[in-house]
C-alpha positions as YAML, in Angstrom:
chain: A
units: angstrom
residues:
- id: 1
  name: UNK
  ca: [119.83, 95.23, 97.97]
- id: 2
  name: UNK
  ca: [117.12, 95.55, 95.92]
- id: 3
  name: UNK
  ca: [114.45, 93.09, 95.53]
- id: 4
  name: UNK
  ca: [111.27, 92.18, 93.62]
- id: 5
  name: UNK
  ca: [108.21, 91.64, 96.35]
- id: 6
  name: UNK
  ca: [105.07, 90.00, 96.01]
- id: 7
  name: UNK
  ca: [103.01, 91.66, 98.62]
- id: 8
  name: UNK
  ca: [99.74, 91.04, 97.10]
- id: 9
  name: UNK
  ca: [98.49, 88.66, 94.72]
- id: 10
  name: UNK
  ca: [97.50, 89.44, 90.96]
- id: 11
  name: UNK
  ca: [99.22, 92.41, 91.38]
- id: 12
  name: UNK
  ca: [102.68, 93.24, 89.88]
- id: 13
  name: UNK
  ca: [105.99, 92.85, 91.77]
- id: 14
  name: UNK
  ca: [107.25, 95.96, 93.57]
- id: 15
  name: UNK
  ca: [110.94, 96.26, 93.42]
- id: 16
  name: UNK
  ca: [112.32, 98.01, 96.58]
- id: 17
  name: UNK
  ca: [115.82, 98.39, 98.49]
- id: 18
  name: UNK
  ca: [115.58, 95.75, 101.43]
- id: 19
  name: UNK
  ca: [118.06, 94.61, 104.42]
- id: 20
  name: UNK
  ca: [119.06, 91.49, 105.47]
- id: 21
  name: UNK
  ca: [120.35, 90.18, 108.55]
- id: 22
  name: UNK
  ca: [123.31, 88.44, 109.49]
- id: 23
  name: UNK
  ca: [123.75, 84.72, 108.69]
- id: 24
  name: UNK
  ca: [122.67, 82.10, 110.45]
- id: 25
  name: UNK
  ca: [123.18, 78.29, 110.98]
- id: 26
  name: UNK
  ca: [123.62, 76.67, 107.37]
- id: 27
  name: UNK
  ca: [123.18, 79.67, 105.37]
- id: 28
  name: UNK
  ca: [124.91, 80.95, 102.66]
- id: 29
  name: UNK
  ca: [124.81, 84.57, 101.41]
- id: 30
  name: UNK
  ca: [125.04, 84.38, 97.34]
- id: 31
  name: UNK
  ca: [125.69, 87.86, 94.32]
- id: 32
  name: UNK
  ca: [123.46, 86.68, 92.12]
- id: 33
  name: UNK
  ca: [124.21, 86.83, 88.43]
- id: 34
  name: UNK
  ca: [121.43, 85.22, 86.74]
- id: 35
  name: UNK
  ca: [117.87, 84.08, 87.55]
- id: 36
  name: UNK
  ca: [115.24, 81.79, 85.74]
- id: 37
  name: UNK
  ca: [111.44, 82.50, 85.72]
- id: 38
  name: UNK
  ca: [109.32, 79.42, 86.16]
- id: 39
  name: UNK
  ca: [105.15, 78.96, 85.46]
- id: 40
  name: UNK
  ca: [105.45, 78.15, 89.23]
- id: 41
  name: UNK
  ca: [105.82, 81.69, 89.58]
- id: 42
  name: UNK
  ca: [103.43, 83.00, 87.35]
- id: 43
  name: UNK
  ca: [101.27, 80.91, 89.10]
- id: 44
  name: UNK
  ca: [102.27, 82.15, 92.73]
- id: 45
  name: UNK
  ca: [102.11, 85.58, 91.43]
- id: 46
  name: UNK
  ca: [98.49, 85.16, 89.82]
- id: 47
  name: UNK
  ca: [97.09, 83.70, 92.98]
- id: 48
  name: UNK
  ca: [96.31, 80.14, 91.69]
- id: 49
  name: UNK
  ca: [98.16, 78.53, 94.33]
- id: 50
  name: UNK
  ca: [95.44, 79.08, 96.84]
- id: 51
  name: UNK
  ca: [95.90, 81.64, 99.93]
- id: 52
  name: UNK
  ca: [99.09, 82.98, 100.34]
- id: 53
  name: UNK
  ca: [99.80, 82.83, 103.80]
- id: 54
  name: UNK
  ca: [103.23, 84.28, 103.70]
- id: 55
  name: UNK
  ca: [102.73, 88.05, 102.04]
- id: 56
  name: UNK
  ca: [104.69, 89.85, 101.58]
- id: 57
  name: UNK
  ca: [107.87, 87.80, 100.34]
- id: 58
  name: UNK
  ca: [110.32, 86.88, 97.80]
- id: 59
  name: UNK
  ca: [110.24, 84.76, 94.97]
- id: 60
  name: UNK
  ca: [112.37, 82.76, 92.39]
- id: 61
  name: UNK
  ca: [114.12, 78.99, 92.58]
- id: 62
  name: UNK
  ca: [116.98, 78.90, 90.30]
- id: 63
  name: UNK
  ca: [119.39, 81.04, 89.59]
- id: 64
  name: UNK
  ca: [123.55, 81.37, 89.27]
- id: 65
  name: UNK
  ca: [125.87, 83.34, 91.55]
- id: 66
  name: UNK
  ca: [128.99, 84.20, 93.76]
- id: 67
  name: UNK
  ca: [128.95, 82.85, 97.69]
- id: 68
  name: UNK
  ca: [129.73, 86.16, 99.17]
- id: 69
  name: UNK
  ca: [129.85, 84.66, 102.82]
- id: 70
  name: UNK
  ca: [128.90, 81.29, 104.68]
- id: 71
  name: UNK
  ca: [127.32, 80.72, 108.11]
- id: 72
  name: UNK
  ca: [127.91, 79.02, 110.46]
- id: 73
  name: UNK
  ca: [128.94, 75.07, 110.11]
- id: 74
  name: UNK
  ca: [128.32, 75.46, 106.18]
- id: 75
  name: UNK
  ca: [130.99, 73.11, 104.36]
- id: 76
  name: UNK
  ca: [129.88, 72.74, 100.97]
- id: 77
  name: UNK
  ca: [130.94, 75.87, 99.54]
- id: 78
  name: UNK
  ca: [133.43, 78.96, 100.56]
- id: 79
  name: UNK
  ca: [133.64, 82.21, 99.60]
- id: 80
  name: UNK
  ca: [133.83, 83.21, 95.67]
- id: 81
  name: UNK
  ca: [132.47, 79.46, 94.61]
- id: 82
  name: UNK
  ca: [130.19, 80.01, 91.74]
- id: 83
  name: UNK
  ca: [127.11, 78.50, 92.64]
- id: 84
  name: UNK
  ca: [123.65, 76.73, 91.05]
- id: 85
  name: UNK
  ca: [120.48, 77.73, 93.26]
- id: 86
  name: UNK
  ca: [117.80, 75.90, 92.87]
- id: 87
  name: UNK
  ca: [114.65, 74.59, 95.00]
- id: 88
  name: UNK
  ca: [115.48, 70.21, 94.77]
- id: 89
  name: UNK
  ca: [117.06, 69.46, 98.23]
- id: 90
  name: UNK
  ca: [120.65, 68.46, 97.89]
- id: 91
  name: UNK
  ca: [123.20, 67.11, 100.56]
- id: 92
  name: UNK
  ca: [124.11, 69.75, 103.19]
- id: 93
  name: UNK
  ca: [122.37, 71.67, 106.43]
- id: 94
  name: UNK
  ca: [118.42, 72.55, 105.44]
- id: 95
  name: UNK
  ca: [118.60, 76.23, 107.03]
- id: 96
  name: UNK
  ca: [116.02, 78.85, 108.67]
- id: 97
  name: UNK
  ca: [114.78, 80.73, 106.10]
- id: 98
  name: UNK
  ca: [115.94, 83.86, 105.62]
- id: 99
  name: UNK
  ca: [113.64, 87.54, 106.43]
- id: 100
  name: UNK
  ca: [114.42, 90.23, 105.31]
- id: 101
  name: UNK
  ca: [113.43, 94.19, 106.19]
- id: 102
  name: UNK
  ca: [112.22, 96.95, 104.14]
- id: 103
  name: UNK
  ca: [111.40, 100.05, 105.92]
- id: 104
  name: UNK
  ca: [111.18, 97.91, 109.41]
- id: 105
  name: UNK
  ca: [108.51, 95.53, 107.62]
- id: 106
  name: UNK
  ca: [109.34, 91.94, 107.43]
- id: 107
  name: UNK
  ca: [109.26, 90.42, 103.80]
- id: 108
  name: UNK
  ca: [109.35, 86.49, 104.23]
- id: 109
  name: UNK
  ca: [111.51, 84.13, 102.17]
- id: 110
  name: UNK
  ca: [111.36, 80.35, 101.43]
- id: 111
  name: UNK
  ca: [115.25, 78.27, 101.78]
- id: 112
  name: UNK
  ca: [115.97, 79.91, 98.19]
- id: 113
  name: UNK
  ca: [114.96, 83.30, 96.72]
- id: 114
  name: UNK
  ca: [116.47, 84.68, 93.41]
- id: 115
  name: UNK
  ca: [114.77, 87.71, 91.77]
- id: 116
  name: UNK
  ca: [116.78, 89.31, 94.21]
- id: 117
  name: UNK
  ca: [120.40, 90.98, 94.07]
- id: 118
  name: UNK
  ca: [121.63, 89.06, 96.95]
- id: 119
  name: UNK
  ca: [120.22, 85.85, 98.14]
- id: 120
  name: UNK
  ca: [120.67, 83.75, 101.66]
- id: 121
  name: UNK
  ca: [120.09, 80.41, 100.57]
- id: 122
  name: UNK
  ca: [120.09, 77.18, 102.85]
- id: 123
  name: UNK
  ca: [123.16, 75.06, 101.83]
- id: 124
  name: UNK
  ca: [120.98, 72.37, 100.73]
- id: 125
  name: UNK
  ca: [119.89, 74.09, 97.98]
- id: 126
  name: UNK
  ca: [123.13, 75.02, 96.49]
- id: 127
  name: UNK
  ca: [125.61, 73.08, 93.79]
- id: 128
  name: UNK
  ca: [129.11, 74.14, 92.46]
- id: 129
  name: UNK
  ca: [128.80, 75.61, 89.26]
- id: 130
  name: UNK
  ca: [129.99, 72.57, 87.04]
- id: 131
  name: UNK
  ca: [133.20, 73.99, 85.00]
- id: 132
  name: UNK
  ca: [132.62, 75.42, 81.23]
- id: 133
  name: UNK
  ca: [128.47, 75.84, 82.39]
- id: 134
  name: UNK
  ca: [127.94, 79.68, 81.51]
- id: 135
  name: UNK
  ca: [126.13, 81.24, 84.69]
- id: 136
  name: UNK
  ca: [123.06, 81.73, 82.06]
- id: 137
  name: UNK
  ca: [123.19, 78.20, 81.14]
- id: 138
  name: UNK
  ca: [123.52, 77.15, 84.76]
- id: 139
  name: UNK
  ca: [119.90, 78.86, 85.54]
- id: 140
  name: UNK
  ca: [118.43, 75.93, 83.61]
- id: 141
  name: UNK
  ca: [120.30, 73.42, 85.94]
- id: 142
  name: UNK
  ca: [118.67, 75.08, 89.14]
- id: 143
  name: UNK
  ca: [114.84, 73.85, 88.07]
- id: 144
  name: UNK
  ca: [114.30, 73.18, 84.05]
- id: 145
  name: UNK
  ca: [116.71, 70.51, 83.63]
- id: 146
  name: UNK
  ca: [116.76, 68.17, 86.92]
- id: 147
  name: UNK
  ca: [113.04, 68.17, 86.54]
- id: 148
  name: UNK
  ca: [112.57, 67.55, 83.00]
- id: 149
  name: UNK
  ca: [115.25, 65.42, 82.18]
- id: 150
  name: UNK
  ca: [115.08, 63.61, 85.10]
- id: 151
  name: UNK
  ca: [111.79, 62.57, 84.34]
- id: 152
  name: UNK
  ca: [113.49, 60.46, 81.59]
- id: 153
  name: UNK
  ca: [116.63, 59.39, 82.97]
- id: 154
  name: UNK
  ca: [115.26, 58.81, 86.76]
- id: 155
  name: UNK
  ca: [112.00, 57.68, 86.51]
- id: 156
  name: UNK
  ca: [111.48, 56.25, 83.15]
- id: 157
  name: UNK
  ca: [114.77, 55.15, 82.19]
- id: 158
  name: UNK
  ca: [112.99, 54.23, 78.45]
- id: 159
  name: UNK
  ca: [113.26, 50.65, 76.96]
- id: 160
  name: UNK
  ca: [115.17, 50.29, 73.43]
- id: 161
  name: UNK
  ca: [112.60, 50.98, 70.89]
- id: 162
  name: UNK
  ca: [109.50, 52.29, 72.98]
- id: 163
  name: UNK
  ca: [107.51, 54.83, 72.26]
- id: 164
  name: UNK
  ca: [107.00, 58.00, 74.29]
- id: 165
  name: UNK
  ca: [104.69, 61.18, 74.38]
- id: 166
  name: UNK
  ca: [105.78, 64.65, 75.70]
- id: 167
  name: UNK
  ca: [102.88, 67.20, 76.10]
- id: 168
  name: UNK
  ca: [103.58, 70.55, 77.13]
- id: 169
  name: UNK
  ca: [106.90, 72.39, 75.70]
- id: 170
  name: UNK
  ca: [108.27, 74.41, 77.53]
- id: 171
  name: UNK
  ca: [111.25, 74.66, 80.03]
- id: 172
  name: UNK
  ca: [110.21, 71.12, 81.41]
- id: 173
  name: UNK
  ca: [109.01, 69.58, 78.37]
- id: 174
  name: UNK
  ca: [111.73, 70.33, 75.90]
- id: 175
  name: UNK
  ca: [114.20, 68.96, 78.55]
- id: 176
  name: UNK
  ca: [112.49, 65.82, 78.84]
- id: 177
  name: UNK
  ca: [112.56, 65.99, 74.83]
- id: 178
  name: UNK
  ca: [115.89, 66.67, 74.69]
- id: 179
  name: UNK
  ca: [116.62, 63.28, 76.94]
- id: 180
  name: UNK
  ca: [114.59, 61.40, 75.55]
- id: 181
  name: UNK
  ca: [117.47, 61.34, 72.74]
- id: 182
  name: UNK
  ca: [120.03, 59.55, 75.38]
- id: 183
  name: UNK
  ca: [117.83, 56.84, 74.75]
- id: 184
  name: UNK
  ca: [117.20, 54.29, 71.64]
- id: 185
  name: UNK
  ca: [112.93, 55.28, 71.51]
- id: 186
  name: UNK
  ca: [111.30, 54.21, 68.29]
- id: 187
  name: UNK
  ca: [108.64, 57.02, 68.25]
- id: 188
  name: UNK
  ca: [108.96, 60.24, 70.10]
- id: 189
  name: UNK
  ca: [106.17, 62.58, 69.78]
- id: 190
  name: UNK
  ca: [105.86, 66.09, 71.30]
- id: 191
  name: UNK
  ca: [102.26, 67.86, 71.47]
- id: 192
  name: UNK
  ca: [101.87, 71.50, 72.07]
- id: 193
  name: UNK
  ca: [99.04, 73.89, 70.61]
- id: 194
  name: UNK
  ca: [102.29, 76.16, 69.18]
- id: 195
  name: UNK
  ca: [103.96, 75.67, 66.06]
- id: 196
  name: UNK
  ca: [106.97, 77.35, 66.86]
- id: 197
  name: UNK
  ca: [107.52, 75.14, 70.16]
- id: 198
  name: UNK
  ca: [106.79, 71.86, 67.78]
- id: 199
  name: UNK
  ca: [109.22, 73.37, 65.07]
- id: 200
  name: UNK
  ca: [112.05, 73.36, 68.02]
- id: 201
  name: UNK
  ca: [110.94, 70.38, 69.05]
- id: 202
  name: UNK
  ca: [111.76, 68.79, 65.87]
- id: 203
  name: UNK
  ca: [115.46, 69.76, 66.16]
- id: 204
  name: UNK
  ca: [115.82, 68.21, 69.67]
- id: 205
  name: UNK
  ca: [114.76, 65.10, 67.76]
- id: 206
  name: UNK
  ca: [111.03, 64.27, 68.01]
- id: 207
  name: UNK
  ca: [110.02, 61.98, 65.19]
- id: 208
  name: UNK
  ca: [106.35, 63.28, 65.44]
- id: 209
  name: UNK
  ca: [104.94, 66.71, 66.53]
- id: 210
  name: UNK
  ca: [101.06, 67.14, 67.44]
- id: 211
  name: UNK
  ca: [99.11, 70.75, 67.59]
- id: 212
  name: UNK
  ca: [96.76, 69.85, 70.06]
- id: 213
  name: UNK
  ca: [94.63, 72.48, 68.73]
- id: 214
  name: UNK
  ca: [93.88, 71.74, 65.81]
- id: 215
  name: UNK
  ca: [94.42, 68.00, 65.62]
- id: 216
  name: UNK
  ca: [92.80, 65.15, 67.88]
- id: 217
  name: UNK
  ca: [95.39, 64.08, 69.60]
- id: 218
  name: UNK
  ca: [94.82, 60.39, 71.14]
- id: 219
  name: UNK
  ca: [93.55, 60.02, 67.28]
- id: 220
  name: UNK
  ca: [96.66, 60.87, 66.10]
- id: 221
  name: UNK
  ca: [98.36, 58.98, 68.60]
- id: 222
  name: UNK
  ca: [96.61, 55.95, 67.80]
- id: 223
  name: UNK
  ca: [97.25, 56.64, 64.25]
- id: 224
  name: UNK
  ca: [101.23, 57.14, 64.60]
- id: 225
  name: UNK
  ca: [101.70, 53.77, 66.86]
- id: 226
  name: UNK
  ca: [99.89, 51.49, 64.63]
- id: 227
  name: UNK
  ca: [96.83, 51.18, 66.73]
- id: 228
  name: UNK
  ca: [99.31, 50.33, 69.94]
- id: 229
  name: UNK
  ca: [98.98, 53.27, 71.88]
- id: 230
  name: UNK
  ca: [102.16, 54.71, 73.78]
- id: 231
  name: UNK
  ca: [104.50, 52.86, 76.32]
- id: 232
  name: UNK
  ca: [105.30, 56.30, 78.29]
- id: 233
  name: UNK
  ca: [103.91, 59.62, 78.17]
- id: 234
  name: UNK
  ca: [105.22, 62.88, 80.07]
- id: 235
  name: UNK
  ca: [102.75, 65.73, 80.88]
- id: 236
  name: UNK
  ca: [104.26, 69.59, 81.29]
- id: 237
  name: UNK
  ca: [101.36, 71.49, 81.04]
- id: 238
  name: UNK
  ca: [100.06, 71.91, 84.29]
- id: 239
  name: UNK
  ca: [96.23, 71.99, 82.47]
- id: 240
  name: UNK
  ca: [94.35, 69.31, 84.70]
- id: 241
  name: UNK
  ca: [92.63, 68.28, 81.00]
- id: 242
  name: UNK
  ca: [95.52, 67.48, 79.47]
- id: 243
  name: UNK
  ca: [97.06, 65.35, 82.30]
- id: 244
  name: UNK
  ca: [93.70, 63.33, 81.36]
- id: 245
  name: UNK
  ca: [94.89, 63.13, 77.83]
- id: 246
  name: UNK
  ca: [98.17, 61.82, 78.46]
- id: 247
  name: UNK
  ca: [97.26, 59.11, 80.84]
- id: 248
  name: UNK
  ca: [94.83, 57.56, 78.39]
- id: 249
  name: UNK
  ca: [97.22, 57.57, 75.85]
- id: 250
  name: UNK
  ca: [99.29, 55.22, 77.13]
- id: 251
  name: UNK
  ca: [98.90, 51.57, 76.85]
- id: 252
  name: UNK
  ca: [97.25, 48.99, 78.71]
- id: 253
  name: UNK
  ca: [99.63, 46.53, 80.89]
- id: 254
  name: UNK
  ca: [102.66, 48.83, 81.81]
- id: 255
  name: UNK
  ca: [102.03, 51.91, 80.00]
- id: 256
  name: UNK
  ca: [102.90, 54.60, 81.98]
- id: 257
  name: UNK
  ca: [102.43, 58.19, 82.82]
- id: 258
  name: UNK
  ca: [104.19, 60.86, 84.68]
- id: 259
  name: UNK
  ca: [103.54, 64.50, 85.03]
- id: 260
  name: UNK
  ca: [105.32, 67.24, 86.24]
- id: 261
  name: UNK
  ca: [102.93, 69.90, 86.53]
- id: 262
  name: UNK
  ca: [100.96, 71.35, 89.33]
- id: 263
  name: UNK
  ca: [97.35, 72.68, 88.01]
- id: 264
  name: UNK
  ca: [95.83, 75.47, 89.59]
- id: 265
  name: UNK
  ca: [94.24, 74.99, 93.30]
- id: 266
  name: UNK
  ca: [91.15, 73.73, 93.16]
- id: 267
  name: UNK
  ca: [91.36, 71.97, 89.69]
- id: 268
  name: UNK
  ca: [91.36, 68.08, 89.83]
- id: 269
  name: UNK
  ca: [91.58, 65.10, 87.48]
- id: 270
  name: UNK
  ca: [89.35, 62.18, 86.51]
- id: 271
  name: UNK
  ca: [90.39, 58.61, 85.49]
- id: 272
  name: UNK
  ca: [88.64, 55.58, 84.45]
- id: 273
  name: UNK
  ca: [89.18, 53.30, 87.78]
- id: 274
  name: UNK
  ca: [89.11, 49.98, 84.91]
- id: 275
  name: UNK
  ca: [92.15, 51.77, 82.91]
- id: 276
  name: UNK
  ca: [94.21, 51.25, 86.33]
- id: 277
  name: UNK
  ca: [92.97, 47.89, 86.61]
- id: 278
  name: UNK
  ca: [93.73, 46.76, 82.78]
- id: 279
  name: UNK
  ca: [97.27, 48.18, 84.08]
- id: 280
  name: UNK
  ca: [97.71, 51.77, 82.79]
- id: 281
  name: UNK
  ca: [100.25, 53.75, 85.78]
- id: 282
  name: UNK
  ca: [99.81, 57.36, 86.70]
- id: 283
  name: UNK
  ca: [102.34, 58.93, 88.84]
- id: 284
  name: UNK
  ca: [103.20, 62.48, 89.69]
- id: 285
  name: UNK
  ca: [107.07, 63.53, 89.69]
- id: 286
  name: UNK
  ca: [108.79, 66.21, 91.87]
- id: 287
  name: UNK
  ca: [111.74, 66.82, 90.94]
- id: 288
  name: UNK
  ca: [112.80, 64.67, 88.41]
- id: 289
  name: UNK
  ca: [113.50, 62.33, 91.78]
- id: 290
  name: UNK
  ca: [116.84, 64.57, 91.16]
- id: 291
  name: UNK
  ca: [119.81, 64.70, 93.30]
- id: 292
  name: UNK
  ca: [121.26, 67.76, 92.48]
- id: 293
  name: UNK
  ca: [125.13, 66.73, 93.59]
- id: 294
  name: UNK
  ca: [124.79, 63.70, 91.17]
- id: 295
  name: UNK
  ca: [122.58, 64.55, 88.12]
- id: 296
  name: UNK
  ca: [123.84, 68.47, 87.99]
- id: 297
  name: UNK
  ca: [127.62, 66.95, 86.76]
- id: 298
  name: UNK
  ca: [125.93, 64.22, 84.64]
- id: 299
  name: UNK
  ca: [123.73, 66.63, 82.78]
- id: 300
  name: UNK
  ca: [126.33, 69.60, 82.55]
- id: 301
  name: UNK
  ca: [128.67, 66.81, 80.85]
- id: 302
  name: UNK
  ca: [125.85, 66.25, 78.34]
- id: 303
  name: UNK
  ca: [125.60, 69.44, 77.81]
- id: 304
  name: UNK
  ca: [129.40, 70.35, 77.23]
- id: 305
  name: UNK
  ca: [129.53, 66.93, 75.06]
- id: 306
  name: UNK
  ca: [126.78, 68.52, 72.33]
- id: 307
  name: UNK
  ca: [123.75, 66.22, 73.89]
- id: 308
  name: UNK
  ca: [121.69, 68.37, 75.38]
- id: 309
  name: UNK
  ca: [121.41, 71.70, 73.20]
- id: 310
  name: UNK
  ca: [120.34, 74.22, 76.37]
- id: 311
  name: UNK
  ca: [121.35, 77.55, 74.66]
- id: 312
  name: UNK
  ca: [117.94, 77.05, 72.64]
- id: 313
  name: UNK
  ca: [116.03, 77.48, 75.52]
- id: 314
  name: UNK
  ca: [116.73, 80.68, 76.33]
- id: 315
  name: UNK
  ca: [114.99, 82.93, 73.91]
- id: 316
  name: UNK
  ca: [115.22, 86.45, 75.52]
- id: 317
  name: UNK
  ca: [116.97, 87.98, 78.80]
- id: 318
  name: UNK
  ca: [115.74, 90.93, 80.85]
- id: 319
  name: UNK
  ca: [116.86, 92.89, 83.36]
- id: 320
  name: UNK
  ca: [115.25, 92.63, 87.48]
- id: 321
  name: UNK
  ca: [113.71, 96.04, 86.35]
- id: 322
  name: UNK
  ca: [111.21, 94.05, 84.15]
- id: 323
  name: UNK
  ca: [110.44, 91.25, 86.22]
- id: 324
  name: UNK
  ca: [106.56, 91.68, 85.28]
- id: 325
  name: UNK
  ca: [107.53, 91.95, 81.71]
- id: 326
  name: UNK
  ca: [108.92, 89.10, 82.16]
- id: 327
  name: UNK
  ca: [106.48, 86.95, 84.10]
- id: 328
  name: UNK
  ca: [103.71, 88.15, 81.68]
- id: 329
  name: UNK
  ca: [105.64, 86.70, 78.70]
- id: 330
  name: UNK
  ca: [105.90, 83.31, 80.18]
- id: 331
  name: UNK
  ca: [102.16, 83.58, 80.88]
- id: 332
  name: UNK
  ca: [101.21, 84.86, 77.22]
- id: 333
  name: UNK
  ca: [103.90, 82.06, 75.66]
- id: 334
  name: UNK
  ca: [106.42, 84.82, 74.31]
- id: 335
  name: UNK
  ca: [109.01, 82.80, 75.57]
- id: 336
  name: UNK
  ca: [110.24, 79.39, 76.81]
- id: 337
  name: UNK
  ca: [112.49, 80.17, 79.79]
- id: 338
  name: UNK
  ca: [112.84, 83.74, 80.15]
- id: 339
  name: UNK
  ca: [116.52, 84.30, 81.80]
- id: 340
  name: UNK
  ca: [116.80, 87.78, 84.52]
- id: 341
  name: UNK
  ca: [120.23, 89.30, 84.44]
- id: 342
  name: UNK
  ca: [120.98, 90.20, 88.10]
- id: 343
  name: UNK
  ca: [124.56, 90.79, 87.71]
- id: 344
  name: UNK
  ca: [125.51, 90.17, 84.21]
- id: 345
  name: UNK
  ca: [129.55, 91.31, 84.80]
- id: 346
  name: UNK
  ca: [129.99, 87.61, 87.08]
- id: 347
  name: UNK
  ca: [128.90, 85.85, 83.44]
- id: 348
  name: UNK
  ca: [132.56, 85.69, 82.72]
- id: 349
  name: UNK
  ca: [134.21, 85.45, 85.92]
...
């Protein structure tokens, strides 16, 4: 099959023709048909994760397929399910990863791989494709959505009339914007240093939008909640800076703040110990504190119901061939969720 490589860092992908072995214990072999490109990549790829102790090996943690074939004690699927990858831990076995060959060279693998043609996935990182999700919609569900969303309908679980802050739009921002709408939230503001992100932002129903570059933003803030500062605030944009901004943003005596995003190695925050003690909460999410066999259903059923407007998301598709092309547009902001076709007949299987 072939395969996109990373066998050094800050240097591009190298697509070759690679072998895999039979399957094992809890491991499912899936025809991909779509995968998503996340700034977890980009990062990987770049070499701001730290040392990469497992070169050379695949990459990518959602995507949409076919199961081809199941190993050994795997229950959860059978052959020719259409299937949601994606890197949250869901019920079933939690597999060996999978290696793979190419010209009698190992390349490593992590439980889920998708800027590949083929993929053996552990079955705990596998959902039914919900039915009526498009297998270029269901990329979103794989990472994007559980995370973002989740934030919201998880963790935060917004009071009626509160006010709430998302910085950082893309994949994971927008979808926390876009659930932010389940709820009844006075003020919803979303702060990004793009107008075209801030423009979208407005249709998924933010009452206020911030450029963070050219505007002060806790000013603003301050200014737009009548001096009261925010009840919630949701950071997306893995910038170490900004994570600041958003925690002093929100209010003392409950105000809270959660980010999702995962700063370079290396990079670190710094808080005012007397803003914890006056009550201001900082908290870190993974996930979305998703479970991907109970949110995936709830969220595709917003989705087929009008409420959650993914299609938007996706701005352009490419092909494995341009992988880079791809992972460079996500870095430069070309994009919001760039979508790899893999297999693009199984769309309409």
């Amino acid at each position: 099959m072939k395969a996109a490589i990373l066998r050094n860092t800050n240097q591009p992908l190298e697509l070759r023709d690679i072998e895999f072995k039979p399957l094992q214990k809890g491991q499912v072999l899936v025809k991909l048909a779509y995968s998503g490109v996340c700034h977890s990549q980009v990062m990987e790829v770049r070499g701001k994760r730290g040392k990469d102790k497992w070169l050379p090996h695949l990459l990518g943690h959602e995507g949409t397929g076919c199961v081809v074939d199941i190993g050994e004690s795997v229950t959860k699927v059978q052959k020719g399910d259409k299937v949601i990858l994606g890197w949250i831990k869901s019920c079933g076995i939690e597999a060996e990863p999978a290696s793979y060959t190419y010209e009698n060279e190992k390349i490593n693998s992590g439980n889920v791989t998708t800027f590949n043609e083929y993929s053996i996935v552990s079955e705990n990182r596998i959902v039914k494709l919900p039915k009526g999700i498009p297998m270029d919609i269901g990329v979103l569900f794989g990472c994007a959505i559980p995370t973002g969303a989740g934030i919201v309908m998880n963790e935060i679980v917004p009071r009626e009339n509160s006010t709430i802050a998302i910085f950082g739009l893309g994949g994971i921002g927008l979808s926390a914007l876009m659930a932010t709408k389940l709820f009844n939230c006075k003020t919803i503001i979303a702060i990004d240093i793009e107008d075209s992100k801030l423009n979208l932002a407005k249709e998924f129903g933010a009452t206020h939008t911030i450029n963070s570059s050219k505007e002060k933003v806790l000013n603003r803030i301050i200014e737009i909640t009548d001096n009261q500062e925010l009840d919630y605030s949701i950071e997306c944009s893995g910038i170490a800076k900004v994570i600041e901004t958003a925690f002093k943003s929100v209010k003392n005596s409950g105000g809270l703040c959660i980010f999702a995003s995962h700063p370079q190695k290396g990079d670190q925050i710094s808080i005012d110990p007397y803003d914890l003690i006056c009550g201001k909460q900082i908290k870190g999410s993974w996930g979305g504190s998703s479970n991907p066999d109970i949110d995936v259903p709830k969220l595709a059923s917003l989705y087929l119901n009008g409420k959650l407007p993914l299609e938007k998301l996706i701005t352009r598709q490419y092909t494995l061939d341009q992988i880079n092309d791809a992972l460079d547009d996500l870095e430069n902001r070309k994009v919001l969720r760039p979508i790899i076709i893999i297999d693009e007949l199984q769309k309409n299987l």
